[in-house]
Short mmCIF file of C-alpha atoms and ligand atoms in Angstrom, two decimals:
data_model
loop_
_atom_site.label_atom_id
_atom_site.label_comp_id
_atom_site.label_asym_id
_atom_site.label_seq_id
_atom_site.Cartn_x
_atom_site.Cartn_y
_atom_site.Cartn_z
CA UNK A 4 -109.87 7.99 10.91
CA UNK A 5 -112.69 8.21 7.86
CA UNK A 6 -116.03 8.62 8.91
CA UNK A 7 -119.01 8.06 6.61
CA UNK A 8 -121.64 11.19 7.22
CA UNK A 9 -125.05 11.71 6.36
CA UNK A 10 -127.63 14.24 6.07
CA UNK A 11 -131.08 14.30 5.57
CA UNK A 12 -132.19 16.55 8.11
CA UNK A 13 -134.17 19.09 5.57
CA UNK A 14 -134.14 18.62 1.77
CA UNK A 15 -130.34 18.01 0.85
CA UNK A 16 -129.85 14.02 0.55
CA UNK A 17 -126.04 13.79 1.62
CA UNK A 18 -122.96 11.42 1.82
CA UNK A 19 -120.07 12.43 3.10
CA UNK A 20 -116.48 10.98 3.56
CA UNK A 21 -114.11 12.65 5.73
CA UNK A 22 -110.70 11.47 7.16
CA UNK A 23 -109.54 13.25 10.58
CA UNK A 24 -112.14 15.74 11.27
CA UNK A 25 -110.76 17.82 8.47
CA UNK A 26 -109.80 16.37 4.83
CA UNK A 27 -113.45 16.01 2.35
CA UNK A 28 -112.74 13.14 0.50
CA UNK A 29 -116.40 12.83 -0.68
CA UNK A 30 -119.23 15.00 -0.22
CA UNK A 31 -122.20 14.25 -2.73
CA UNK A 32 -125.55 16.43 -2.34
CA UNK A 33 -128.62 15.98 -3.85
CA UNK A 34 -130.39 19.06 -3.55
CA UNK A 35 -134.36 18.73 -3.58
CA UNK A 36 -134.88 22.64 -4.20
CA UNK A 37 -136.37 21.99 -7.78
CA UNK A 38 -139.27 19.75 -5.98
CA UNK A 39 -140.16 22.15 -3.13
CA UNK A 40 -139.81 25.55 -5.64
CA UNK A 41 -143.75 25.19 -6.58
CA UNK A 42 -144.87 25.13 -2.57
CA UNK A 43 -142.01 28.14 -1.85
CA UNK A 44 -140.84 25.99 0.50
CA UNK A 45 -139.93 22.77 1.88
CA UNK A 46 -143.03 20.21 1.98
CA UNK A 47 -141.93 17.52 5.03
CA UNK A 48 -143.68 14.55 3.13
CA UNK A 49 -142.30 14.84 -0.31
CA UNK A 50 -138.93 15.57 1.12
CA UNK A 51 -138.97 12.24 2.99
CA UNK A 52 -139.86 10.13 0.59
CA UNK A 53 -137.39 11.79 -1.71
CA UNK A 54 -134.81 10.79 0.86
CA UNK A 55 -136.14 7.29 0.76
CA UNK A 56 -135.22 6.96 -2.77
CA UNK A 57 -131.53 9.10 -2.99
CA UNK A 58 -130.08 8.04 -0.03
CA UNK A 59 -128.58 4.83 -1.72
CA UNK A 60 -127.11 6.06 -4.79
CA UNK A 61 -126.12 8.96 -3.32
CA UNK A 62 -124.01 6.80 -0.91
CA UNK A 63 -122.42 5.09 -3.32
CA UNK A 64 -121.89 8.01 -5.36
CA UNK A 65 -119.86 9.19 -2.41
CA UNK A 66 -117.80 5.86 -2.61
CA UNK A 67 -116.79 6.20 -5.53
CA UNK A 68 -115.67 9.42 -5.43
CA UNK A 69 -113.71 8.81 -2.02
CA UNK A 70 -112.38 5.87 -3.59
CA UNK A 71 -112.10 4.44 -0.70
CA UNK A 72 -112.97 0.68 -0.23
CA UNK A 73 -115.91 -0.37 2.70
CA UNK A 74 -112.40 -1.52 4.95
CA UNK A 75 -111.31 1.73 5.01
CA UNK A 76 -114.08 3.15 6.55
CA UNK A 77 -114.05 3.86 10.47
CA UNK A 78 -117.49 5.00 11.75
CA UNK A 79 -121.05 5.77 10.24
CA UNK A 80 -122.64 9.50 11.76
CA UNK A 81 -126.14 11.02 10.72
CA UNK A 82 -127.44 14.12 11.80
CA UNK A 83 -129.81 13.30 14.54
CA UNK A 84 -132.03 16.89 14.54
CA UNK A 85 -133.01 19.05 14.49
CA UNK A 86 -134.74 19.35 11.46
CA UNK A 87 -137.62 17.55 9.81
CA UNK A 88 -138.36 14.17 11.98
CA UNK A 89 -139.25 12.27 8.39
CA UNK A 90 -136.40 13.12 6.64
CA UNK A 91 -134.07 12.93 9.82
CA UNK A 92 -135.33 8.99 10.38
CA UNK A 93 -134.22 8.14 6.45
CA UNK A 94 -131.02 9.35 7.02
CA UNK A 95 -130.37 7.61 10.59
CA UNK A 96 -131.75 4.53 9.83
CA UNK A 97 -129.60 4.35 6.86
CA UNK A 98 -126.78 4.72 9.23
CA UNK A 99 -128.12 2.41 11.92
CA UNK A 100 -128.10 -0.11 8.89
CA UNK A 101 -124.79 0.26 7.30
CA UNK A 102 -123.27 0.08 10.91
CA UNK A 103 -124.80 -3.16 11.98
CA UNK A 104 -124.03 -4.55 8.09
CA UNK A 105 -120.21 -3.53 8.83
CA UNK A 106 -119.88 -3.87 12.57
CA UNK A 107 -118.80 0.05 12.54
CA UNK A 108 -119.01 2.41 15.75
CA UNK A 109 -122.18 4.57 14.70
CA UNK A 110 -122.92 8.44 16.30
CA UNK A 111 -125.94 10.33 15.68
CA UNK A 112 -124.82 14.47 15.31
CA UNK A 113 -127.32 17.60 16.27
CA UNK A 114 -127.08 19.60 12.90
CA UNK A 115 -126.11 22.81 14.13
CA UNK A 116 -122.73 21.45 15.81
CA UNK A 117 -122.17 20.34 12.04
CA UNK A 118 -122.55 23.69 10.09
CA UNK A 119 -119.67 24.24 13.07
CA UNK A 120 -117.81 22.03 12.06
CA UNK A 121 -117.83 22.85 8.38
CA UNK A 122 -115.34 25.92 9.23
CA UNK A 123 -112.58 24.01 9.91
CA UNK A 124 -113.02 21.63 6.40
CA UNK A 125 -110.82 22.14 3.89
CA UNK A 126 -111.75 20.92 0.05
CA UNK A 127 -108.07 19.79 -0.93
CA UNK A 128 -104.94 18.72 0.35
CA UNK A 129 -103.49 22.16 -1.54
CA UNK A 130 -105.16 24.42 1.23
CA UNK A 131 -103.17 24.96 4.38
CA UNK A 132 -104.72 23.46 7.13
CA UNK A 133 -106.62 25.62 9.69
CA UNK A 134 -106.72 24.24 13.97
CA UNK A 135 -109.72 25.55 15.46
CA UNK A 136 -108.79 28.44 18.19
CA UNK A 137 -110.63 28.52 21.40
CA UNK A 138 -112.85 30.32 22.78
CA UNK A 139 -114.36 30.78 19.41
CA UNK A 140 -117.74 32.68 18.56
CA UNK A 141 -120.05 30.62 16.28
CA UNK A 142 -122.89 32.70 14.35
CA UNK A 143 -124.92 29.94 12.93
CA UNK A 144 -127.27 31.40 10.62
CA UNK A 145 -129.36 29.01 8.51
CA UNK A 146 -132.89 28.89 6.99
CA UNK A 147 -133.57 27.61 10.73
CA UNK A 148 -131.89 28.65 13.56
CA UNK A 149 -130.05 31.58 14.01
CA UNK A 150 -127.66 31.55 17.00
CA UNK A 151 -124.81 32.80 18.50
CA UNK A 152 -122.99 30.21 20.75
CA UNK A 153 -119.82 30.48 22.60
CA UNK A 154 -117.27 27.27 22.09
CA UNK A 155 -115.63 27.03 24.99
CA UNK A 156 -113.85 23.36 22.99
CA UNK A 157 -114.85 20.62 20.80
CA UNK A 158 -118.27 19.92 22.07
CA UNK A 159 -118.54 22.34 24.90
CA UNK A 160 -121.04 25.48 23.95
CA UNK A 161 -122.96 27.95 25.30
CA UNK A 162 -125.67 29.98 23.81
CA UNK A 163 -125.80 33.43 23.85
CA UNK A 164 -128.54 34.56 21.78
CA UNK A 165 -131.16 33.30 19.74
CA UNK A 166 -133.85 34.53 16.87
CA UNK A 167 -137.21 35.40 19.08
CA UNK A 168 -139.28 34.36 15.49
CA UNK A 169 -137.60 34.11 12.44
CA UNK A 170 -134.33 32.93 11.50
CA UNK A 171 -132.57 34.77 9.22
CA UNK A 172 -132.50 32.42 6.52
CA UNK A 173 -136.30 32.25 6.58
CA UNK A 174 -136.41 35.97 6.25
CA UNK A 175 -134.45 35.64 3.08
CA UNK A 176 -136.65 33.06 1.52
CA UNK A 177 -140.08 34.92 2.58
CA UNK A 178 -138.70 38.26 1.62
CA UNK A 179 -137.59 36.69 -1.96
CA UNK A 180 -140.81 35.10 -2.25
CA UNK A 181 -142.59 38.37 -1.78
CA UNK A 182 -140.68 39.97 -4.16
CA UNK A 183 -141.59 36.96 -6.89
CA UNK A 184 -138.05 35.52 -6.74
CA UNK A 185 -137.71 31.77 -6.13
CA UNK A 186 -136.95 29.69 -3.28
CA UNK A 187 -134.22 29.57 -1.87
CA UNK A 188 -133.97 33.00 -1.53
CA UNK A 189 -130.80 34.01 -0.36
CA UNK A 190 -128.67 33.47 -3.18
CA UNK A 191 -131.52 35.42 -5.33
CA UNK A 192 -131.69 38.42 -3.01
CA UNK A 193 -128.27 38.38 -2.82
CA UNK A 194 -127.58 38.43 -6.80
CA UNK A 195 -130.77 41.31 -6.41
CA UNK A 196 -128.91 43.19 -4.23
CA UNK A 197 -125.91 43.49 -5.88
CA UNK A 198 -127.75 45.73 -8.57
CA UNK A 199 -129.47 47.86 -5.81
CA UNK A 200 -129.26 51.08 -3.39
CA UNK A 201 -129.04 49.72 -0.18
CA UNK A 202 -129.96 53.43 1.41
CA UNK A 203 -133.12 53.92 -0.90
CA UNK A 204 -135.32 51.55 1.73
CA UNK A 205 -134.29 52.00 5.13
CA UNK A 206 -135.97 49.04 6.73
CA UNK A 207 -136.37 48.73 10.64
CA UNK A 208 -133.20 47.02 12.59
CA UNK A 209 -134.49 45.01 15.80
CA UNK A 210 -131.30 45.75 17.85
CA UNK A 211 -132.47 44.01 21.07
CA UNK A 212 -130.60 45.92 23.18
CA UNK A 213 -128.18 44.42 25.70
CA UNK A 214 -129.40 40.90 24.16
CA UNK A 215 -127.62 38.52 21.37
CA UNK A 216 -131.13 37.88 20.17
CA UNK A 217 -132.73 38.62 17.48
CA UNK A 218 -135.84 38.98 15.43
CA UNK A 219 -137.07 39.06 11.60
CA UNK A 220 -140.39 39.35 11.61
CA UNK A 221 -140.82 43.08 11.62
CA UNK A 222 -138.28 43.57 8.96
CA UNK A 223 -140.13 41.13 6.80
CA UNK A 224 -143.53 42.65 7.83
CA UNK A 225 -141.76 46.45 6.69
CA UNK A 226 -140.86 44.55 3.25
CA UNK A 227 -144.16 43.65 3.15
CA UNK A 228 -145.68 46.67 3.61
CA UNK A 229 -143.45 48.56 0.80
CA UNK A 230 -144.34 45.77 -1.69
CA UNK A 231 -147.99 46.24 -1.16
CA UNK A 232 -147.12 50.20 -1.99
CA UNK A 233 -146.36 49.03 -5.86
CA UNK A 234 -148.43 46.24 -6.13
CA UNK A 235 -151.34 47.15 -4.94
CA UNK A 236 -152.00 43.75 -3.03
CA UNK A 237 -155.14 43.71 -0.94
CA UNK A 238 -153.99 44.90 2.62
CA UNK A 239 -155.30 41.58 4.60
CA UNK A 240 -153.69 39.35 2.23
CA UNK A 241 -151.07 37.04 3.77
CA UNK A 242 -147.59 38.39 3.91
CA UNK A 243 -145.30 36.55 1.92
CA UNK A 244 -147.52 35.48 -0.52
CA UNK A 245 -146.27 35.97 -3.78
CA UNK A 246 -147.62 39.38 -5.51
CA UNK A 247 -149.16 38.68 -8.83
CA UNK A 248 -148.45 42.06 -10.27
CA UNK A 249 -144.52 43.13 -9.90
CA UNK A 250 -143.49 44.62 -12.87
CA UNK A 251 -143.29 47.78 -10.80
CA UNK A 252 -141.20 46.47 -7.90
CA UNK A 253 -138.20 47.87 -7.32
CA UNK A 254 -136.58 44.57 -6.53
CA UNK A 255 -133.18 45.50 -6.72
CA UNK A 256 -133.68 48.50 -4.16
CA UNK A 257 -135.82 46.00 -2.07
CA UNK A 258 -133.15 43.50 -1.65
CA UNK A 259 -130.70 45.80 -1.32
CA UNK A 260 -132.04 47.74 1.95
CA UNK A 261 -133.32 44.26 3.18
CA UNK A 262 -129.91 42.50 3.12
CA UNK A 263 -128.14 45.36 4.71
CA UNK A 264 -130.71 45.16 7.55
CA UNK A 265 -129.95 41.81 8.12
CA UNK A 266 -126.40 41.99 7.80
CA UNK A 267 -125.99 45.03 10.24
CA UNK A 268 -127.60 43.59 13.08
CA UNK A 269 -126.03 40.06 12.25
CA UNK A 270 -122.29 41.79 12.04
CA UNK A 271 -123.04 44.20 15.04
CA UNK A 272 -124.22 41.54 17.66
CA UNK A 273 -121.37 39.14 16.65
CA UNK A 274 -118.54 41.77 17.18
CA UNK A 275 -119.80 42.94 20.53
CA UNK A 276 -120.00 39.03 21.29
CA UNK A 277 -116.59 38.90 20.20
CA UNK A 278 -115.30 41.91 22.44
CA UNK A 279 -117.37 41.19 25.84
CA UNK A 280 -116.09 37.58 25.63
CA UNK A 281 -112.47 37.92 24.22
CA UNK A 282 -112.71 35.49 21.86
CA UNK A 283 -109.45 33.65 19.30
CA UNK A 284 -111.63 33.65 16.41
CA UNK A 285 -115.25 34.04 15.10
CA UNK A 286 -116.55 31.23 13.14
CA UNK A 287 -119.65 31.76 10.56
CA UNK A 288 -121.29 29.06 9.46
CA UNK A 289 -125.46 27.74 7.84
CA UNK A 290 -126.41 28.80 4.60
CA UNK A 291 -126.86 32.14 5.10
CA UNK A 292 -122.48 32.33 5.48
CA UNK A 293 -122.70 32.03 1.77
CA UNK A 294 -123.78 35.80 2.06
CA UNK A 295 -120.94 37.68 0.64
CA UNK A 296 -121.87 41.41 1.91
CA UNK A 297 -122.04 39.07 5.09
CA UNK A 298 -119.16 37.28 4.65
CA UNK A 299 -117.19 40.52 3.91
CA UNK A 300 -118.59 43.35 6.36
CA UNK A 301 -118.05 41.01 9.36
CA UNK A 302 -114.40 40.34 8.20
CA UNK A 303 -114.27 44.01 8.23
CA UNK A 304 -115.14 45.07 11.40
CA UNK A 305 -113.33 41.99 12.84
CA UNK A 306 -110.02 43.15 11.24
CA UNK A 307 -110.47 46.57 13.14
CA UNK A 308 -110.99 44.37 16.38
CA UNK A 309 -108.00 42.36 15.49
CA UNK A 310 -109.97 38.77 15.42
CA UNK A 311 -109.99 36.58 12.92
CA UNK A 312 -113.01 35.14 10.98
CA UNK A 313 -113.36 31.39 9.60
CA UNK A 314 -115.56 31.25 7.77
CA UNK A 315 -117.03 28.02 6.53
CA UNK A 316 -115.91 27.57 2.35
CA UNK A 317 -118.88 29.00 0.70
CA UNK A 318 -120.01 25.59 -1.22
CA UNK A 319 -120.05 23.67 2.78
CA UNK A 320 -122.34 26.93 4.13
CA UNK A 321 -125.78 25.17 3.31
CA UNK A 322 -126.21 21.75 4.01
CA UNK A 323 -123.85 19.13 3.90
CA UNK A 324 -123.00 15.58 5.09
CA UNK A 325 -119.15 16.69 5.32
CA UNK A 326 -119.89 18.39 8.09
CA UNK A 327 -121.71 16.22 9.90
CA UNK A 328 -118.87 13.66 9.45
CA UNK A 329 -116.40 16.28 10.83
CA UNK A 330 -118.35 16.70 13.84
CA UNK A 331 -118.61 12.87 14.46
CA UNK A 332 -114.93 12.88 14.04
CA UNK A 333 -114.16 15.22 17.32
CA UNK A 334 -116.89 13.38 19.04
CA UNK A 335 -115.74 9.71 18.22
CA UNK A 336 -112.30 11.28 19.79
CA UNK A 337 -113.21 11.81 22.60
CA UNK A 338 -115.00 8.07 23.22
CA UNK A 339 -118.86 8.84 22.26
CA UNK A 340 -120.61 6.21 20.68
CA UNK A 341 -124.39 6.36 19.77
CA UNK A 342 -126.46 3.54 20.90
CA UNK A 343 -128.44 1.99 17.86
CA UNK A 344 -131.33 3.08 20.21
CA UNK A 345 -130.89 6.70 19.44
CA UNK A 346 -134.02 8.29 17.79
CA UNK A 347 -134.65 11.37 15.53
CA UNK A 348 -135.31 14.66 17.83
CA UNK A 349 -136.71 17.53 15.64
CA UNK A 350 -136.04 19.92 18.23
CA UNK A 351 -132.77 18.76 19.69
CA UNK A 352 -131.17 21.72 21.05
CA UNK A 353 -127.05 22.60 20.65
CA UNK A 354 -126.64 23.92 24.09
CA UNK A 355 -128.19 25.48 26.66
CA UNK A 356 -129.29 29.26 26.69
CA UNK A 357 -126.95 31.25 29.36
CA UNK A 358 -128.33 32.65 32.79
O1 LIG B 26 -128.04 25.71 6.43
P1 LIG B 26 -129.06 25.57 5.38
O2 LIG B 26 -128.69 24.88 4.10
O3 LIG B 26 -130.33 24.83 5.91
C1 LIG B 26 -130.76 24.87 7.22
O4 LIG B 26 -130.16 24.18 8.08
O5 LIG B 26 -131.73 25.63 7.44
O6 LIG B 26 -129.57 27.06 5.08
C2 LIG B 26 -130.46 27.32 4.04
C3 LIG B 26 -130.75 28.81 4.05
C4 LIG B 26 -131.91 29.21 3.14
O7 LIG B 26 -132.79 30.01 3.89
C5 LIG B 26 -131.22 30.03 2.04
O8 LIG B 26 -132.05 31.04 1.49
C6 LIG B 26 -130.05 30.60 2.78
O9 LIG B 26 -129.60 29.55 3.61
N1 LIG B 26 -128.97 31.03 1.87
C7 LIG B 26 -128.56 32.32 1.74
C8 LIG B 26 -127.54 32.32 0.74
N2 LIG B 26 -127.37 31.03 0.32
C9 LIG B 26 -128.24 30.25 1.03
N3 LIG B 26 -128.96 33.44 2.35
C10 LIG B 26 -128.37 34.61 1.98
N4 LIG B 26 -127.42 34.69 1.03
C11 LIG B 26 -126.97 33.60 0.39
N5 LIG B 26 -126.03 33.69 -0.55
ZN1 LIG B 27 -128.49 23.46 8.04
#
């Protein structure tokens, strides 16, 4: 079965064409990062209307590179939330469209069962192909959400534990916009970090005790606080506002002892997930899996434990319409169908919180 995805749920514009849940045949993104850099962040109405105007070439870019005729198509999916409501609408009305035009079974997807999904993709024929292994843990860690569900099977989840403020990926981007790097963060801190003593700051860990939350906030506020140190910003001026003067910064250093906070909590709340609930495998997935100290120092401390990570492949971590189509897949398996009815939800949740 090849299912057409899309995305549009933030500010990636993407087409996606999978066949069985598992083989990318297509995946085109159009990344909007260069329009949001000058506001550090994603600005809802420019995003939308930049939707408006990729989401057709971008489509048939995907196409193309599928090669893959309309007749060979077998269901349109579009991420449904949550995320942005006027970039989500672009993206599912698109769908809605192309599945009247083609008389094609259409299902609208919640995001974060997606970046799921994208763990059990694989890029080429050449890889071996991977079964997902239940129960599984899923640490979903995005510039959104951060969450740690337990997948019981496809579609069936429960969530553990949730960020109290904010998610992890936000940290990243607010701690790299502090430190007069530009947005997205992550892959800047990270490429900072490498360069740095992680031991030089030791920032704050929230550990939450007996919880799988979490929380960023006070980590980002201690980065904060240190930058201000060298900079000499004015004390009430907003945190993560871009310094003006950081030629004194130890960014490196910075990054370096931020990462590792986030990373230690993130790998220590996963592997005592992974323990109390005797799990087959631990899947990471969002954009902040493209981590590598992440990446690696969970693999590490799941080896000890004798579970296996999946990760998702590091170019399907941030936003994708592969996934999305992946997820449909599993879902149009099991007899869902979306009605053409189906609206955006910005807050759609994956599951519901435990106890
Ligand atoms: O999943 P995603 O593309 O969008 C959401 O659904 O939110 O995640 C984007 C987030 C951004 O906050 C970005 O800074 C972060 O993923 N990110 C990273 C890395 N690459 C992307 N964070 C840490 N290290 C990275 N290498
Ligand atoms: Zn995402």
């Amino acid at each position: 079965m090849i299912v057409l995805g899309i995305e549009t749920s933030c500010d990636e514009t993407s087409v996606a064409l999978v066949e069985d849940g598992r083989d990318v045949l297509a995946n085109i993104v159009a990344s909007q990062a260069e329009l949001h850099r000058r506001y550090g962040g994603v600005f809802p109405e420019v995003a939308s209307r930049q939707h408006v105007l990729s989401v057709v070439p971008v489509a048939r870019e995907a196409m193309q590179q599928a090669q893959v005729g309309w007749e060979a198509v077998d269901a349109v999916a579009a991420t449904r939330g949550p995320g942005l409501v006027g970039s989500l609408v672009v993206g599912l009305n698109f769908a809605k469209a192309l599945a009247i035009a083609r008389a094609l079974p259409f299902i609208g997807v919640n995001h974060l069962e997606g970046h799921i999904y994208s763990a059990w993709l694989r890029l080429s024929a050449d890889e071996p192909p991977v079964e997902p292994r239940f129960p599984a843990l899923v640490l979903i860690v995005s510039g959104g959400h951060t969450e740690l569900v337990l997948m019981h099977g496809h579609g069936q989840y429960t969530l553990l534990g949730h960020t109290l403020d904010d998610a992890a990926g936000e940290a990243f981007d607010k701690v790299a916009r502090m430190l007069g790097l530009p947005y997205p963060g992550g892959p800047h801190i990270q490429r900072m970090a490498a360069q740095g003593n992680p031991d030089v700051f030791r920032f704050p860990r929230a550990w939450l005790p007996d919880t799988y939350h979490f929380s960023f906030s006070g980590l980002k506020t201690a980065v904060w606080r240190e930058v201000k140190k060298y900079t000499g910003a004015e004390a009430s001026s907003r945190p993560h506002a871009p310094p003006t003067n950081t030629e004194d910064l130890p960014v490196h250093d910075l990054a370096a002892g931020f990462q590792q906070a986030v990373v230690d909590v993130l790998v220590a709340k996963t592997v005592r997930a992974a323990r109390a609930f005797n799990v087959q495998e631990v899947v990471l997935a969002g954009g902040v899996a493209a981590n590598r100290p992440l990446r690696e120092q969970l693999a590490g401390a799941l080896h000890t434990l004798d579970i296996p990570l999946r990760p998702a492949p590091p170019t399907l971590c941030t936003d994708n319409a592969a996934m999305i189509a992946a997820a449909a897949y599993w879902r149009l398996r099991q007899g869902e169908r979306s009605s053409l009815d189906v609206d955006a939800e910005p807050n759609l949740p994956l599951a519901a919180p435990v106890g």
